[in-house]
Amino acid sequence: MKKKEALVRTAARLFAERGYEGTTTAGIAREAGVTEPLIYYHFTGKEDLFNYILERAAETYSERLETLKADTRTQFEKIAKLIRLHFHIVEEMPHETYLIASACPARLSDPDSVCTRTVTSQRAWLKDFLSRCLKAGIRSGEFKKVPLEATVIVLIALLNAVLRQRVLGLEDVAGLPAATVEFCRRSLLKNSA
Amino acid sequence: MKKKEALVRTAARLFAERGYEGTTTAGIAREAGVTEPLIYYHFTGKEDLFNYILERAAETYSERLETLKADTRTQFEKIAKLIRLHFHIVEEMPHETYLIASACPARLSDPDSVCTRTVTSQRAWLKDFLSRCLKAGIRSGEFKKVPLEATVIVLIALLNAVLRQRVLGLEDVAGLPAATVEFCRRSLLKNSA
Amino acid sequence: MKKKEALVRTAARLFAERGYEGTTTAGIAREAGVTEPLIYYHFTGKEDLFNYILERAAETYSERLETLKADTRTQFEKIAKLIRLHFHIVEEMPHETYLIASACPARLSDPDSVCTRTVTSQRAWLKDFLSRCLKAGIRSGEFKKVPLEATVIVLIALLNAVLRQRVLGLEDVAGLPAATVEFCRRSLLKNSA
Amino acid sequence: MKKKEALVRTAARLFAERGYEGTTTAGIAREAGVTEPLIYYHFTGKEDLFNYILERAAETYSERLETLKADTRTQFEKIAKLIRLHFHIVEEMPHETYLIASACPARLSDPDSVCTRTVTSQRAWLKDFLSRCLKAGIRSGEFKKVPLEATVIVLIALLNAVLRQRVLGLEDVAGLPAATVEFCRRSLLKNSA
DNA sequence: GATGAATGAGTGTTCATTCAT
DNA sequence: TATGAATGAACACTCATTCAT
């Protein structure tokens, strides 16, 4: 039991550091302190182990997202919470978030890969969530009259950039989360200095 | 001569689609319509071919960036041009920009890799350029009083997101470049509706 | 376990017949009736396999040499035993002795190679052993007054020639061991017809 | 013209240092300061170049041997000259003599190789020459009554050891040629102290 | 004479995976 | 649960050699 968890944790770290193809089953086993065949006892293969990690991370991410649906006073407060949540996720699961940036790009050409399915469904969720927020905010006069679809895309790009901050080399500038929220607030809200 | 160029172009595409480790020298040769040893006639190895592609792309990118230094009326016009330039670069070198997102993350742990050196120096250039713009704009009253360092980081993240748009799955929403520019304008400029 | 020994034995033969560079890992595996990767399961590579064989042979050789230190009546009897021992070694480990002649010369330029280290230490042992014998024999009047150092070198050359007899094409002349011993006896002993 | 000679000289050195298989045509060309295809202009291939070197060396060796047939007072003087000649040959053609020790062993299994033919014919010449010397010397009472065939073999082994002195690691002991001659004189001559 | 470009065949080595225990 | 031994397929790379010029 403990060995399986060691396997998964080590694999997550190595997949993140070296990419999927750059990580060997021998390397995972060695660094996890187990033997190689044990991987095949717990998983059907390397791909299965990778997918397991990805799905676990996706599940955690989805659970966090669901908590945002609870009412909040303003629409922008919802968006602000969404942004802050992404900063938290990176702290909580650094390997897993890096892994998506490191190992997934090369797998997105396969529409059946777990990477593609995960990324697609998360994007759909974000798109829906942000569309509703913007629409409601614009209608109620909270937001400026921004173009709906394109602005949603810009916001999603910004959230992705946050998740990839280690890849992007975003140094740990103090107040980065706050600055990101403020950047968006000034751009969206009607009454901002 | 023509064969070398076929080699380089094919390699750029495959490295982008499959990542560095996921791309085989046999695959490059096959798809380029040449034999494998030709790679070793023109380059010292797979890594050398990869670096050659990266450095060529980095050079083109740097040249484009340098054109921005010419005077422009307002500070924001400089930033707007920078954003639009990144949208152009993606059109111009789609493989090379995807390649950086696909093959580089796993190589950034090595401080001596061409990936790391390229990314680092480009980030430094952008940081310097954006810092000057913001500082000047704030002093002259063109911009709101935004926190300097953190806002620079947010802008760089946004530029990176633009370069990685295919990785991020940013659909070809009409008017995305304009929307991105406007998103920033509203956030930065004092007199914006 | 049995497969590893088959690997080692076959490798010794092929290295001897074809030299180090002329022997391929594919050839070793084929003739040993195993697959190529097994070499890399038991050894870190071709070089490691080669060194293993060399070191095993060197160990056996050293053990045989040590048995000579036991008292013998005359100094020449010691030398005679040493010569006969070399004839025995060739019978006992034909591949390994040929291997040293076939695969080592090209490796002696590297001072850190196992070939160089092995050959050097064995030469030192022989030099020491023969020096003591000659010195004692000359002092006691058993030997003629031969120049010490140069004669030791001549004797070592002769021992090497014995080990390399197959390389040198020394046919199996009946009584060759005896003739070699007698050749030296006549040259060294005072009272020889 | 000069380039061909550079090619041959460099090749001789490299074949000696690295063995036949360990020497690459690219390496020869590089170190000779010419391009690879030039080898194929002057020779039909690597093997042909190797054989050319070997045959040139064998010719020189044979010419030297022929000079020994001229009358000399005693039989042992002939043998002494033969021994000294071998010490000279090593000085004169160090690469070529090392080459025979380094590259030939692995080729002696092929009876049609130039190595095999060269070595065989030289051995035959030496065997004939030494047999005549010993026979005459024993008949005339100059030599002790040594067993003919076996002693010839021992002497040939000693000559080979001289040629291979660099391989055998025989240090440049002062007076080694003289000591070798004396070693044999004491063993063969009737009236030696 | 001499070379830049190119290649078919093979090199040592590593991979994810399996199997008997 | 767990492993030591083993493997088929592929890997990056090198070889001696050729050919058009």
PDB file of C-alpha atoms in Angstrom, chain C residues 3 9 36 47-48 52 60 65 111 175 180 191:
ATOM      1  CA  LYS C   3      22.918 -18.059 -19.218  1.00  0.00           C
ATOM      2  CA  ARG C   9      32.457 -18.082 -22.023  1.00  0.00           C
ATOM      3  CA  GLU C  36      21.404  -9.085 -26.698  1.00  0.00           C
ATOM      4  CA  GLU C  47      33.510  -2.953 -21.962  1.00  0.00           C
ATOM      5  CA  ASP C  48      32.339  -4.164 -18.557  1.00  0.00           C
ATOM      6  CA  TYR C  52      35.073  -8.999 -16.159  1.00  0.00           C
ATOM      7  CA  THR C  60      43.420 -17.127 -11.754  1.00  0.00           C
ATOM      8  CA  LEU C  65      51.815 -17.436  -9.440  1.00  0.00           C
ATOM      9  CA  PRO C 111      46.793   3.984 -18.757  1.00  0.00           C
ATOM     10  CA  GLY C 175      58.887 -31.432 -25.744  1.00  0.00           C
ATOM     11  CA  THR C 180      62.390 -24.079 -23.150  1.00  0.00           C
ATOM     12  CA  ASN C 191      77.513 -26.617 -14.263  1.00  0.00           C
TER      13      ASN C 191
END
